[in-house]
CSV table of C-alpha atoms and ligand atoms in Angstrom, one decimal:
chain,number,residue,atom,x,y,z
A,1,UNK,CA,-8.5,195.7,-7.8
A,2,UNK,CA,-10.2,194.6,-4.9
A,3,UNK,CA,-10.2,191.0,-3.5
A,4,UNK,CA,-13.2,190.7,-1.1
A,5,UNK,CA,-14.8,188.0,1.0
A,6,UNK,CA,-18.6,187.3,1.2
A,7,UNK,CA,-19.4,185.8,4.5
A,8,UNK,CA,-22.9,184.3,5.9
A,9,UNK,CA,-23.2,186.5,9.3
A,10,UNK,CA,-25.6,184.1,11.2
A,11,UNK,CA,-26.7,180.5,10.6
A,12,UNK,CA,-26.4,180.6,6.7
A,13,UNK,CA,-29.2,181.2,4.1
A,14,UNK,CA,-28.8,185.2,4.9
A,15,UNK,CA,-29.1,186.0,1.2
A,16,UNK,CA,-25.6,184.9,0.1
A,17,UNK,CA,-26.3,184.4,-3.4
A,18,UNK,CA,-28.4,187.2,-4.2
A,19,UNK,CA,-25.4,189.6,-3.0
A,20,UNK,CA,-22.8,187.8,-4.7
A,21,UNK,CA,-25.0,188.0,-7.7
A,22,UNK,CA,-25.5,191.8,-7.7
A,23,UNK,CA,-21.7,192.4,-6.9
A,24,UNK,CA,-20.7,190.1,-9.9
A,25,UNK,CA,-20.7,192.3,-12.7
A,26,UNK,CA,-18.1,194.4,-10.8
A,27,UNK,CA,-15.5,191.6,-10.5
A,28,UNK,CA,-13.6,189.3,-12.7
A,29,UNK,CA,-14.0,185.9,-10.6
A,30,UNK,CA,-16.0,184.1,-8.1
A,31,UNK,CA,-14.5,181.6,-5.8
A,32,UNK,CA,-16.4,179.1,-3.0
A,33,UNK,CA,-14.0,178.3,-0.8
A,34,UNK,CA,-15.6,175.5,1.8
A,35,UNK,CA,-18.9,173.5,2.4
A,36,UNK,CA,-20.1,171.7,-0.5
A,37,UNK,CA,-23.5,170.5,-1.8
A,38,UNK,CA,-25.3,171.2,1.4
A,39,UNK,CA,-25.4,175.2,0.4
A,40,UNK,CA,-28.3,176.4,-1.7
A,41,UNK,CA,-28.0,180.0,-3.0
A,42,UNK,CA,-30.8,181.3,-4.4
A,43,UNK,CA,-30.6,183.6,-7.4
A,44,UNK,CA,-34.0,185.2,-9.1
A,45,UNK,CA,-33.3,186.8,-12.3
A,46,UNK,CA,-37.0,188.2,-13.9
A,47,UNK,CA,-39.1,185.0,-13.9
A,48,UNK,CA,-36.3,182.9,-13.2
A,49,UNK,CA,-35.0,181.2,-10.2
A,50,UNK,CA,-31.6,179.4,-9.7
A,51,UNK,CA,-30.5,177.5,-6.7
A,52,UNK,CA,-26.7,177.0,-7.4
A,53,UNK,CA,-25.8,174.0,-4.6
A,54,UNK,CA,-21.8,174.0,-5.6
A,55,UNK,CA,-20.9,176.5,-8.2
A,56,UNK,CA,-20.3,179.7,-7.7
A,57,UNK,CA,-23.5,182.1,-8.0
A,58,UNK,CA,-21.1,184.3,-10.3
A,59,UNK,CA,-21.6,181.9,-13.4
A,60,UNK,CA,-25.1,183.4,-14.1
A,61,UNK,CA,-23.3,186.5,-15.4
A,62,UNK,CA,-21.4,185.6,-18.8
A,63,UNK,CA,-17.8,186.1,-18.5
A,64,UNK,CA,-17.5,185.5,-14.9
A,65,UNK,CA,-14.9,183.0,-14.2
A,66,UNK,CA,-16.1,180.7,-11.5
A,67,UNK,CA,-13.6,178.4,-9.4
A,68,UNK,CA,-14.5,175.8,-6.8
A,69,UNK,CA,-11.6,176.0,-4.4
A,70,UNK,CA,-9.4,173.2,-2.7
A,71,UNK,CA,-11.5,174.2,0.5
A,72,UNK,CA,-14.8,172.5,-1.0
A,73,UNK,CA,-15.7,169.2,-1.0
A,74,UNK,CA,-17.5,168.1,-4.4
A,75,UNK,CA,-20.2,165.4,-5.3
A,76,UNK,CA,-19.4,164.7,-8.7
A,77,UNK,CA,-23.0,163.3,-9.4
A,78,UNK,CA,-24.7,166.2,-7.9
A,79,UNK,CA,-21.9,168.6,-9.5
A,80,UNK,CA,-22.7,167.1,-12.9
A,81,UNK,CA,-26.6,167.5,-12.7
A,82,UNK,CA,-26.3,171.5,-11.6
A,83,UNK,CA,-23.8,171.8,-14.6
A,84,UNK,CA,-26.4,169.9,-16.8
A,85,UNK,CA,-29.1,172.2,-15.5
A,86,UNK,CA,-27.2,175.1,-15.9
A,87,UNK,CA,-26.4,174.5,-19.4
A,88,UNK,CA,-30.0,173.5,-20.6
A,89,UNK,CA,-30.4,177.2,-19.3
A,90,UNK,CA,-28.4,178.6,-21.6
A,91,UNK,CA,-26.0,179.3,-19.2
A,92,UNK,CA,-22.1,178.8,-20.4
A,93,UNK,CA,-19.6,176.9,-18.5
A,94,UNK,CA,-16.6,175.9,-20.9
A,95,UNK,CA,-14.1,178.8,-20.2
A,96,UNK,CA,-15.9,179.8,-17.0
A,97,UNK,CA,-15.8,177.0,-14.6
A,98,UNK,CA,-12.8,176.2,-12.7
A,99,UNK,CA,-12.6,172.9,-9.9
A,100,UNK,CA,-9.7,172.7,-7.9
A,101,UNK,CA,-7.3,169.7,-8.3
A,102,UNK,CA,-7.0,169.2,-4.5
A,103,UNK,CA,-10.9,169.7,-3.8
A,104,UNK,CA,-11.9,166.4,-1.9
A,105,UNK,CA,-15.0,164.1,-3.5
A,106,UNK,CA,-17.9,163.4,-1.3
A,107,UNK,CA,-18.0,159.4,-2.0
A,108,UNK,CA,-21.2,157.2,-2.2
A,109,UNK,CA,-20.8,156.6,1.4
A,110,UNK,CA,-20.4,159.6,2.7
A,111,UNK,CA,-24.2,160.4,2.8
A,112,UNK,CA,-24.6,156.8,4.1
A,113,UNK,CA,-22.4,157.6,7.0
A,114,UNK,CA,-23.7,161.4,7.2
A,115,UNK,CA,-27.6,159.6,7.8
A,116,UNK,CA,-26.3,156.9,9.4
A,117,UNK,CA,-24.6,159.1,12.2
A,118,UNK,CA,-27.7,161.4,12.8
A,119,UNK,CA,-30.1,158.1,13.4
A,120,UNK,CA,-27.8,157.1,15.7
A,121,UNK,CA,-27.4,160.6,17.8
A,122,UNK,CA,-31.1,160.2,18.5
A,123,UNK,CA,-32.0,163.5,20.1
A,124,UNK,CA,-28.9,165.0,19.9
A,125,UNK,CA,-28.5,164.9,16.3
A,126,UNK,CA,-27.0,168.1,14.2
A,127,UNK,CA,-29.9,167.9,11.5
A,128,UNK,CA,-27.5,167.9,8.5
A,129,UNK,CA,-28.4,168.2,5.0
A,130,UNK,CA,-27.6,164.5,4.4
A,131,UNK,CA,-25.3,165.1,1.6
A,132,UNK,CA,-21.9,163.9,3.4
A,133,UNK,CA,-20.3,166.8,3.9
A,134,UNK,CA,-19.2,165.9,7.4
A,135,UNK,CA,-17.9,162.8,6.7
A,136,UNK,CA,-16.1,163.8,3.7
A,137,UNK,CA,-14.0,166.3,6.0
A,138,UNK,CA,-13.4,163.8,8.2
A,139,UNK,CA,-11.6,161.8,5.7
A,140,UNK,CA,-9.6,164.7,4.5
A,141,UNK,CA,-8.4,165.3,8.1
A,142,UNK,CA,-8.1,161.9,8.9
A,143,UNK,CA,-5.8,162.1,5.4
A,144,UNK,CA,-7.8,159.1,4.0
A,145,UNK,CA,-9.5,161.2,1.5
A,146,UNK,CA,-10.0,161.3,-2.7
A,147,UNK,CA,-9.5,164.3,-4.1
A,148,UNK,CA,-10.5,165.3,-7.5
A,149,UNK,CA,-6.8,165.2,-9.2
A,150,UNK,CA,-7.2,161.4,-8.5
A,151,UNK,CA,-10.4,160.9,-10.5
A,152,UNK,CA,-7.8,161.8,-13.2
A,153,UNK,CA,-6.1,158.4,-12.1
A,154,UNK,CA,-7.6,155.4,-12.7
A,155,UNK,CA,-4.8,153.1,-10.7
A,156,UNK,CA,-4.4,155.7,-7.5
A,157,UNK,CA,-8.1,156.3,-7.5
A,158,UNK,CA,-9.0,152.5,-7.6
A,159,UNK,CA,-6.3,152.0,-4.6
A,160,UNK,CA,-7.5,154.8,-2.5
A,161,UNK,CA,-11.1,153.8,-3.2
A,162,UNK,CA,-10.3,149.8,-1.8
A,163,UNK,CA,-8.7,151.1,1.0
A,164,UNK,CA,-11.8,153.6,2.2
A,165,UNK,CA,-14.4,151.0,0.8
A,166,UNK,CA,-13.0,148.3,3.0
A,167,UNK,CA,-12.8,150.6,6.0
A,168,UNK,CA,-16.2,152.3,5.5
A,169,UNK,CA,-17.9,148.8,5.2
A,170,UNK,CA,-16.7,148.1,8.4
A,171,UNK,CA,-18.4,151.2,9.9
A,172,UNK,CA,-21.4,150.8,8.3
A,173,UNK,CA,-22.2,147.0,8.6
A,174,UNK,CA,-21.0,146.9,12.4
A,175,UNK,CA,-21.4,150.4,14.2
A,176,UNK,CA,-24.3,151.3,11.9
A,177,UNK,CA,-25.8,147.8,10.6
A,178,UNK,CA,-26.2,149.9,7.4
A,179,UNK,CA,-26.0,149.0,3.8
A,180,UNK,CA,-22.1,148.5,2.4
A,181,UNK,CA,-20.7,149.5,-1.2
A,182,UNK,CA,-18.6,147.8,-3.7
A,183,UNK,CA,-15.4,148.9,-5.3
A,184,UNK,CA,-16.5,148.0,-8.7
A,185,UNK,CA,-19.8,149.8,-8.8
A,186,UNK,CA,-18.2,153.3,-7.4
A,187,UNK,CA,-15.1,152.8,-9.4
A,188,UNK,CA,-17.6,152.6,-12.7
A,189,UNK,CA,-19.6,155.5,-11.9
A,190,UNK,CA,-17.0,157.8,-11.0
A,191,UNK,CA,-14.9,157.1,-13.9
A,192,UNK,CA,-18.1,158.3,-15.9
A,193,UNK,CA,-17.9,161.3,-13.8
A,194,UNK,CA,-13.8,161.9,-14.2
A,195,UNK,CA,-14.6,161.5,-18.5
A,196,UNK,CA,-17.5,164.8,-17.6
A,197,UNK,CA,-15.2,167.0,-15.7
A,198,UNK,CA,-11.8,166.2,-16.5
A,199,UNK,CA,-11.3,169.3,-18.6
A,200,UNK,CA,-12.6,171.5,-15.5
A,201,UNK,CA,-10.3,170.0,-13.2
A,202,UNK,CA,-7.2,172.3,-12.9
A,203,UNK,CA,-4.4,174.2,-10.2
A,204,UNK,CA,-6.8,176.9,-9.3
A,205,UNK,CA,-4.6,178.1,-6.7
A,206,UNK,CA,-2.0,179.0,-9.4
A,207,UNK,CA,-4.7,180.2,-11.6
A,208,UNK,CA,-6.0,183.0,-9.1
A,209,UNK,CA,-2.7,183.4,-8.3
A,210,UNK,CA,-1.6,184.5,-12.0
A,211,UNK,CA,-5.6,186.5,-12.3
A,212,UNK,CA,-4.5,188.7,-9.3
A,213,UNK,CA,-1.3,189.4,-10.4
A,214,UNK,CA,-2.8,190.5,-14.1
A,215,UNK,CA,-5.2,192.9,-11.8
A,216,UNK,CA,-8.3,190.7,-11.7
A,217,UNK,CA,-10.6,191.6,-8.6
A,218,UNK,CA,-11.8,188.4,-6.8
A,219,UNK,CA,-15.1,187.8,-5.1
A,220,UNK,CA,-15.0,185.0,-2.4
A,221,UNK,CA,-18.5,183.6,-2.0
A,222,UNK,CA,-18.7,182.2,1.7
A,223,UNK,CA,-21.6,179.3,2.2
A,224,UNK,CA,-23.4,178.4,4.9
A,225,UNK,CA,-22.5,181.6,7.9
A,226,UNK,CA,-20.6,182.1,10.7
A,227,UNK,CA,-22.7,180.6,13.6
A,228,UNK,CA,-22.1,177.2,11.5
A,229,UNK,CA,-18.5,177.6,11.6
A,230,UNK,CA,-16.2,174.4,12.8
A,231,UNK,CA,-14.4,176.8,15.4
A,232,UNK,CA,-16.4,179.6,15.8
A,233,UNK,CA,-19.9,178.4,15.4
A,234,UNK,CA,-22.2,176.9,18.0
A,235,UNK,CA,-20.1,173.6,17.9
A,236,UNK,CA,-21.4,170.9,17.8
A,237,UNK,CA,-24.4,172.3,15.8
A,238,UNK,CA,-22.3,173.5,13.2
A,239,UNK,CA,-21.1,172.4,9.6
A,240,UNK,CA,-17.8,170.9,9.1
A,241,UNK,CA,-15.8,173.6,7.5
A,242,UNK,CA,-14.6,176.8,8.1
A,243,UNK,CA,-17.2,179.2,7.0
A,244,UNK,CA,-15.6,182.7,8.3
A,245,UNK,CA,-13.2,184.7,6.5
A,246,UNK,CA,-10.1,183.0,7.3
A,247,UNK,CA,-11.4,179.9,5.2
A,248,UNK,CA,-11.4,182.3,2.2
A,249,UNK,CA,-7.6,182.0,2.3
A,250,UNK,CA,-7.1,178.5,3.3
A,251,UNK,CA,-10.1,177.0,1.0
A,252,UNK,CA,-8.6,178.9,-2.2
A,253,UNK,CA,-4.9,179.0,-1.9
A,254,UNK,CA,-4.8,183.0,-2.0
A,255,UNK,CA,-2.9,184.5,0.8
A,256,UNK,CA,-4.6,186.7,3.5
A,257,UNK,CA,-2.3,189.4,2.3
A,258,UNK,CA,-3.8,189.2,-1.1
A,259,UNK,CA,-7.9,189.8,0.6
A,260,UNK,CA,-8.6,193.5,1.0
A,261,UNK,CA,-12.0,193.4,2.4
A,262,UNK,CA,-14.8,191.4,4.2
A,263,UNK,CA,-18.5,191.7,3.8
A,264,UNK,CA,-21.0,190.1,6.2
A,265,UNK,CA,-24.6,189.2,4.9
A,266,UNK,CA,-27.3,189.1,7.4
A,267,UNK,CA,-31.1,189.0,7.6
A,268,UNK,CA,-32.8,191.9,9.3
A,269,UNK,CA,-33.8,189.0,11.4
A,270,UNK,CA,-32.5,185.5,11.6
A,271,UNK,CA,-33.2,182.0,10.7
A,272,UNK,CA,-31.4,178.7,11.6
A,273,UNK,CA,-32.2,175.0,9.7
A,274,UNK,CA,-31.2,171.9,12.0
A,275,UNK,CA,-30.5,171.6,15.7
A,276,UNK,CA,-28.5,173.7,18.2
A,277,UNK,CA,-29.2,176.3,20.2
A,278,UNK,CA,-30.7,179.7,18.6
A,279,UNK,CA,-31.7,182.3,21.6
A,280,UNK,CA,-33.8,184.7,19.5
A,281,UNK,CA,-36.0,181.8,17.9
A,282,UNK,CA,-39.6,182.7,17.9
A,283,UNK,CA,-42.7,181.0,18.8
A,284,UNK,CA,-46.0,180.5,17.6
A,285,UNK,CA,-47.7,182.9,15.2
A,286,UNK,CA,-44.9,185.2,14.8
A,287,UNK,CA,-42.8,182.3,13.8
A,288,UNK,CA,-45.3,181.1,11.0
A,289,UNK,CA,-45.6,184.9,10.0
A,290,UNK,CA,-42.2,185.4,9.2
A,291,UNK,CA,-41.6,181.8,7.9
A,292,UNK,CA,-44.5,182.6,5.2
A,293,UNK,CA,-43.6,186.3,4.6
A,294,UNK,CA,-39.9,185.2,4.1
A,295,UNK,CA,-40.7,181.9,2.4
A,296,UNK,CA,-38.2,180.3,4.8
A,297,UNK,CA,-38.2,176.6,3.6
A,298,UNK,CA,-34.5,175.2,2.9
A,299,UNK,CA,-33.2,175.7,-0.4
A,300,UNK,CA,-31.7,172.8,-0.4
A,301,UNK,CA,-33.5,170.6,1.7
A,302,UNK,CA,-37.0,172.2,1.9
A,303,UNK,CA,-37.0,171.8,5.4
A,304,UNK,CA,-39.2,174.7,7.4
A,305,UNK,CA,-36.4,177.4,8.6
A,306,UNK,CA,-36.5,178.0,12.3
A,307,UNK,CA,-37.2,181.8,12.6
A,308,UNK,CA,-36.0,184.5,15.4
A,309,UNK,CA,-35.4,188.2,16.0
A,310,UNK,CA,-32.4,190.2,14.6
A,311,UNK,CA,-29.4,188.7,17.4
A,312,UNK,CA,-27.0,192.1,18.0
A,313,UNK,CA,-24.9,189.5,19.7
A,314,UNK,CA,-24.5,187.1,17.1
A,315,UNK,CA,-23.9,190.0,14.8
A,316,UNK,CA,-21.2,191.9,16.9
A,317,UNK,CA,-19.9,188.2,17.2
A,318,UNK,CA,-19.8,187.8,13.4
A,319,UNK,CA,-18.2,191.2,13.1
A,320,UNK,CA,-15.5,190.2,15.6
A,321,UNK,CA,-14.5,186.6,13.9
A,322,UNK,CA,-14.9,187.7,10.1
A,323,UNK,CA,-13.4,191.2,10.8
A,324,UNK,CA,-16.3,192.5,8.6
A,325,UNK,CA,-16.1,195.9,7.0
A,326,UNK,CA,-19.6,196.3,6.4
A,327,UNK,CA,-23.0,194.6,6.2
A,328,UNK,CA,-25.4,193.7,3.6
A,329,UNK,CA,-29.1,193.5,5.3
A,330,UNK,CA,-31.3,191.3,3.4
A,331,UNK,CA,-35.4,190.7,3.6
A,332,UNK,CA,-36.2,193.8,5.3
A,333,UNK,CA,-39.4,193.9,3.7
A,334,UNK,CA,-40.5,190.4,5.6
A,335,UNK,CA,-40.6,192.5,8.7
A,336,UNK,CA,-43.5,194.8,7.0
A,337,UNK,CA,-46.3,194.0,9.0
A,338,UNK,CA,-44.9,193.4,12.4
A,339,UNK,CA,-46.2,196.0,14.9
A,340,UNK,CA,-43.2,195.9,16.8
A,341,UNK,CA,-39.9,194.5,15.8
A,342,UNK,CA,-37.6,193.1,18.8
A,343,UNK,CA,-33.7,193.3,18.6
A,344,UNK,CA,-31.4,191.4,20.9
A,345,UNK,CA,-29.1,193.3,22.7
A,346,UNK,CA,-27.7,191.0,25.4
A,347,UNK,CA,-28.0,187.6,26.7
A,348,UNK,CA,-29.5,186.6,30.4
A,349,UNK,CA,-27.6,183.8,31.9
A,350,UNK,CA,-28.2,182.8,35.9
A,351,UNK,CA,-28.5,186.2,36.6
A,352,UNK,CA,-25.9,187.9,34.6
A,353,UNK,CA,-26.6,190.0,31.5
A,354,UNK,CA,-23.8,189.2,28.7
A,355,UNK,CA,-22.9,191.3,26.1
A,356,UNK,CA,-20.3,189.1,24.4
A,357,UNK,CA,-21.1,185.8,22.5
A,358,UNK,CA,-20.5,183.2,24.8
A,359,UNK,CA,-18.3,180.5,23.4
A,360,UNK,CA,-19.6,177.7,25.5
A,361,UNK,CA,-21.9,175.4,24.6
A,362,UNK,CA,-23.9,175.3,27.8
A,363,UNK,CA,-24.4,179.1,28.5
A,364,UNK,CA,-25.4,179.7,24.8
A,365,UNK,CA,-28.4,176.7,25.2
A,366,UNK,CA,-29.6,178.6,28.5
A,367,UNK,CA,-29.1,181.9,27.2
A,368,UNK,CA,-32.4,184.1,27.5
A,369,UNK,CA,-32.2,186.8,25.1
A,370,UNK,CA,-32.6,190.4,26.6
A,371,UNK,CA,-34.8,192.5,23.9
A,372,UNK,CA,-35.0,196.3,23.0
A,373,UNK,CA,-38.6,196.6,21.1
A,374,UNK,CA,-38.9,199.0,18.6
A,375,UNK,CA,-42.2,199.7,17.0
A,376,UNK,CA,-42.3,198.2,13.3
A,377,UNK,CA,-43.3,200.5,10.2
A,378,UNK,CA,-46.3,198.7,8.9
A,379,UNK,CA,-45.8,199.9,5.3
A,380,UNK,CA,-44.7,198.3,2.4
A,381,UNK,CA,-40.8,198.2,1.7
A,382,UNK,CA,-40.8,195.6,-1.2
A,383,UNK,CA,-38.8,196.4,-3.9
A,384,UNK,CA,-37.6,199.7,-2.6
A,385,UNK,CA,-34.4,200.9,-4.5
A,386,UNK,CA,-34.1,204.1,-2.7
A,387,UNK,CA,-33.3,204.7,1.2
A,388,UNK,CA,-34.9,208.1,1.6
A,389,UNK,CA,-37.9,206.3,0.5
A,390,UNK,CA,-37.9,204.1,3.6
A,391,UNK,CA,-40.6,204.9,6.1
A,392,UNK,CA,-39.3,206.5,8.8
A,393,UNK,CA,-39.6,203.8,11.7
A,394,UNK,CA,-37.7,201.5,8.8
A,395,UNK,CA,-34.8,203.9,8.8
A,396,UNK,CA,-34.8,203.8,12.9
A,397,UNK,CA,-34.5,200.1,12.9
A,398,UNK,CA,-31.3,200.1,10.0
A,399,UNK,CA,-30.0,202.8,12.4
A,400,UNK,CA,-30.1,200.8,15.5
A,401,UNK,CA,-28.9,197.6,13.6
A,402,UNK,CA,-25.8,199.7,12.4
A,403,UNK,CA,-25.1,200.7,16.1
A,404,UNK,CA,-25.4,197.7,17.7
A,405,UNK,CA,-23.0,195.5,14.9
A,406,UNK,CA,-20.7,198.9,15.1
A,407,UNK,CA,-20.2,198.8,11.2
A,408,UNK,CA,-21.8,200.7,8.5
A,409,UNK,CA,-24.4,199.0,6.0
A,410,UNK,CA,-23.8,198.8,2.5
A,411,UNK,CA,-26.9,197.3,0.8
A,412,UNK,CA,-30.1,197.0,1.7
A,413,UNK,CA,-32.1,194.3,0.0
A,414,UNK,CA,-35.9,194.2,-0.2
A,415,UNK,CA,-36.8,191.4,-2.5
A,416,UNK,CA,-35.2,188.4,-4.3
A,417,UNK,CA,-34.6,190.2,-7.6
A,418,UNK,CA,-31.4,192.0,-8.9
A,419,UNK,CA,-33.1,195.4,-8.8
A,420,UNK,CA,-35.1,195.2,-5.5
A,421,UNK,CA,-31.9,196.7,-4.1
A,422,UNK,CA,-30.8,199.7,-2.0
A,423,UNK,CA,-27.1,200.9,-2.1
A,424,UNK,CA,-26.1,202.7,0.6
A,425,UNK,CA,-24.2,205.9,-1.0
A,426,UNK,CA,-20.9,206.2,0.5
A,427,UNK,CA,-20.0,202.8,1.7
A,428,UNK,CA,-17.0,200.2,1.8
A,429,UNK,CA,-19.1,198.4,-1.1
A,430,UNK,CA,-18.7,201.5,-3.1
A,431,UNK,CA,-15.3,202.4,-2.1
A,432,UNK,CA,-14.1,198.7,-3.4
A,433,UNK,CA,-16.8,198.9,-6.6
A,434,UNK,CA,-17.0,202.3,-7.5
A,435,UNK,CA,-19.2,201.1,-10.7
A,436,UNK,CA,-21.5,199.3,-8.5
A,437,UNK,CA,-23.4,202.5,-8.0
A,438,UNK,CA,-24.0,202.9,-12.2
A,439,UNK,CA,-25.5,199.3,-11.7
A,440,UNK,CA,-28.5,200.4,-9.7
A,441,UNK,CA,-30.4,203.0,-9.0
B,1,GDP,P1,-28.2,182.1,0.9
B,1,GDP,O1,-27.8,180.6,1.0
B,1,GDP,O2,-27.2,182.9,1.8
B,1,GDP,O3,-27.6,182.4,-0.2
B,1,GDP,O4,-29.7,182.2,1.1
B,1,GDP,P2,-30.8,181.3,0.2
B,1,GDP,O5,-30.9,181.5,-1.1
B,1,GDP,O6,-30.8,180.1,0.8
B,1,GDP,O7,-32.1,182.1,1.1
B,1,GDP,C1,-32.2,183.6,1.0
B,1,GDP,C2,-34.1,183.4,0.3
B,1,GDP,O8,-34.4,184.6,0.3
B,1,GDP,C3,-33.9,182.8,-1.2
B,1,GDP,O9,-35.0,182.5,-1.5
B,1,GDP,C4,-34.0,184.5,-1.9
B,1,GDP,O10,-34.4,184.3,-3.3
B,1,GDP,C5,-34.8,185.1,-0.8
B,1,GDP,N1,-34.3,186.8,-0.5
B,1,GDP,C6,-33.1,187.4,-0.5
B,1,GDP,N2,-32.9,188.4,-0.4
B,1,GDP,C7,-34.0,188.6,-0.2
B,1,GDP,C8,-34.9,189.9,0.2
B,1,GDP,O11,-34.6,191.3,0.4
B,1,GDP,N3,-36.6,190.1,0.0
B,1,GDP,C9,-37.3,188.7,0.4
B,1,GDP,N4,-38.4,188.4,0.4
B,1,GDP,N5,-36.6,187.6,0.0
B,1,GDP,C10,-35.2,187.6,-0.1
B,2,IMO,P1,-26.3,177.9,2.8
B,2,IMO,O1,-24.8,178.2,1.9
B,2,IMO,C1,-28.3,176.9,6.3
B,2,IMO,C2,-27.3,173.3,8.4
B,2,IMO,C3,-27.7,171.8,8.5
B,2,IMO,C4,-27.2,171.8,9.8
B,2,IMO,C5,-25.6,172.0,10.0
B,2,IMO,C6,-24.7,170.7,9.2
B,2,IMO,O2,-27.3,177.7,1.4
B,2,IMO,O3,-26.5,179.2,3.8
B,2,IMO,P2,-24.1,169.6,7.1
B,2,IMO,O4,-25.1,168.9,6.2
B,2,IMO,O5,-23.3,170.9,7.0
B,2,IMO,O6,-22.9,168.7,7.9
B,2,IMO,O7,-25.2,170.0,8.3
B,2,IMO,O8,-25.4,173.1,9.0
B,2,IMO,N1,-26.3,173.8,7.0
B,2,IMO,C7,-27.0,175.1,6.7
B,2,IMO,N2,-27.8,175.9,7.1
B,2,IMO,N3,-27.8,177.2,5.0
B,2,IMO,C8,-26.8,176.5,4.7
B,2,IMO,O9,-25.9,176.7,3.8
B,2,IMO,C9,-26.7,175.0,5.4
B,2,IMO,N4,-25.5,174.3,5.4
B,2,IMO,C10,-25.7,173.5,6.5
B,2,IMO,O10,-29.0,172.4,8.3
B,2,IMO,O11,-27.5,172.4,10.8
B,3,MG,MG1,-29.0,178.7,1.6
């Protein structure tokens, strides 16, 4: 049974939650492998809308096992809130949710450091979600992080906490002139969390290995997107984890030899939240139009998302660094009223035209997109389920995107609902999961 990685091919918010939700009935397990509650994955089921932050989107399907892997950083307070809200809405967690012992904890001083550091950066600030994700990964790399397993060992937890609070308080007070923390306060709060979370904390790498041995199929749900990857993204305007496909192995303990394919999720245009280069960014009325039609406001912070045209350079880069086999294209319907639709096919930089993504901060910041203009289809596609029924010009647009990325499309999303989906007849997706054919028209 195939184990497939789903990654964001742009700057996050591509619609990974929806795509994972559509595929979940055909797998046994969904795993998050990086990021934390900076993620906001939206799944719309009928009149119900769920926004998942730390829990895999698969949780909405009864019987799907969901794993929070070792590569994720977990804010236990936020996780418990998310768990409670799901339980209240009738979702079963017991027996379906497993949290890695090795996942690092986001501690109360992490969001404090996140905010203080952003304030200090001034106009060079990243525009983080303020959830403390970056500082938690800093501690992980500095080898002073506190992990899920530590929550279950009070003496060890206290020892690590004392060391951290002393260190962070100095940082907060002396560098940032910010509020400090007390050990006892955090200890009491986190021991309460430990009581809640203990039944879910386990060796998830071992579990996954056994499940795969027994023939289970695993879907790896990426958070954020390729361009926010700590190594391959638009550094330093990135998140602090490996969002690309390689992260699926290190962030779960499932070896790369047991992964069978990678599916990238991309919007039919582009968005970005926070600072950093975004060559195809739209300005003025068109940006407002797309933001309005696409409801482009952050699922985690509510911030308006920056909107732009589809960037073929970024898309091909995502294919290369993730080894994408196929792309699921979302939000085609948002472009329905555009008279012309632009696609970036190169970057003009100081007299040259670049056709490969420049891994250089200064080049990217100055890159001016070279556009190809296609005429818009000016007809509704919202809710469409069959490719053949799409307007001819929409099909031409899709064909051009496919040509530019060099990999086939497997799915076209035409609305937030599960059923608002066009399944491409013969694609890597239908070959991995032949049963998806029967679940969609
Ligand atoms: P994720 O972080 O990649 O899971 O994406 P988000 O949930 O942050 O943002 C995607 C938004 O687009 C959500 O509000 C989805 O409900 C919505 N969405 C997903 N696919 C489509 C689509 O094809 N058309 C429209 N109009 N909305 C979509
Ligand atoms: P999903 O999984 C879009 C962005 C932030 C900021 C940068 C660093 O829903 O696609 P961080 O808080 O991670 O240190 O912020 O990354 N960012 C996202 N943008 N979607 C996300 O997640 C994001 N998670 C972080 O806006 O620019
Ligand atoms: Mg999101």
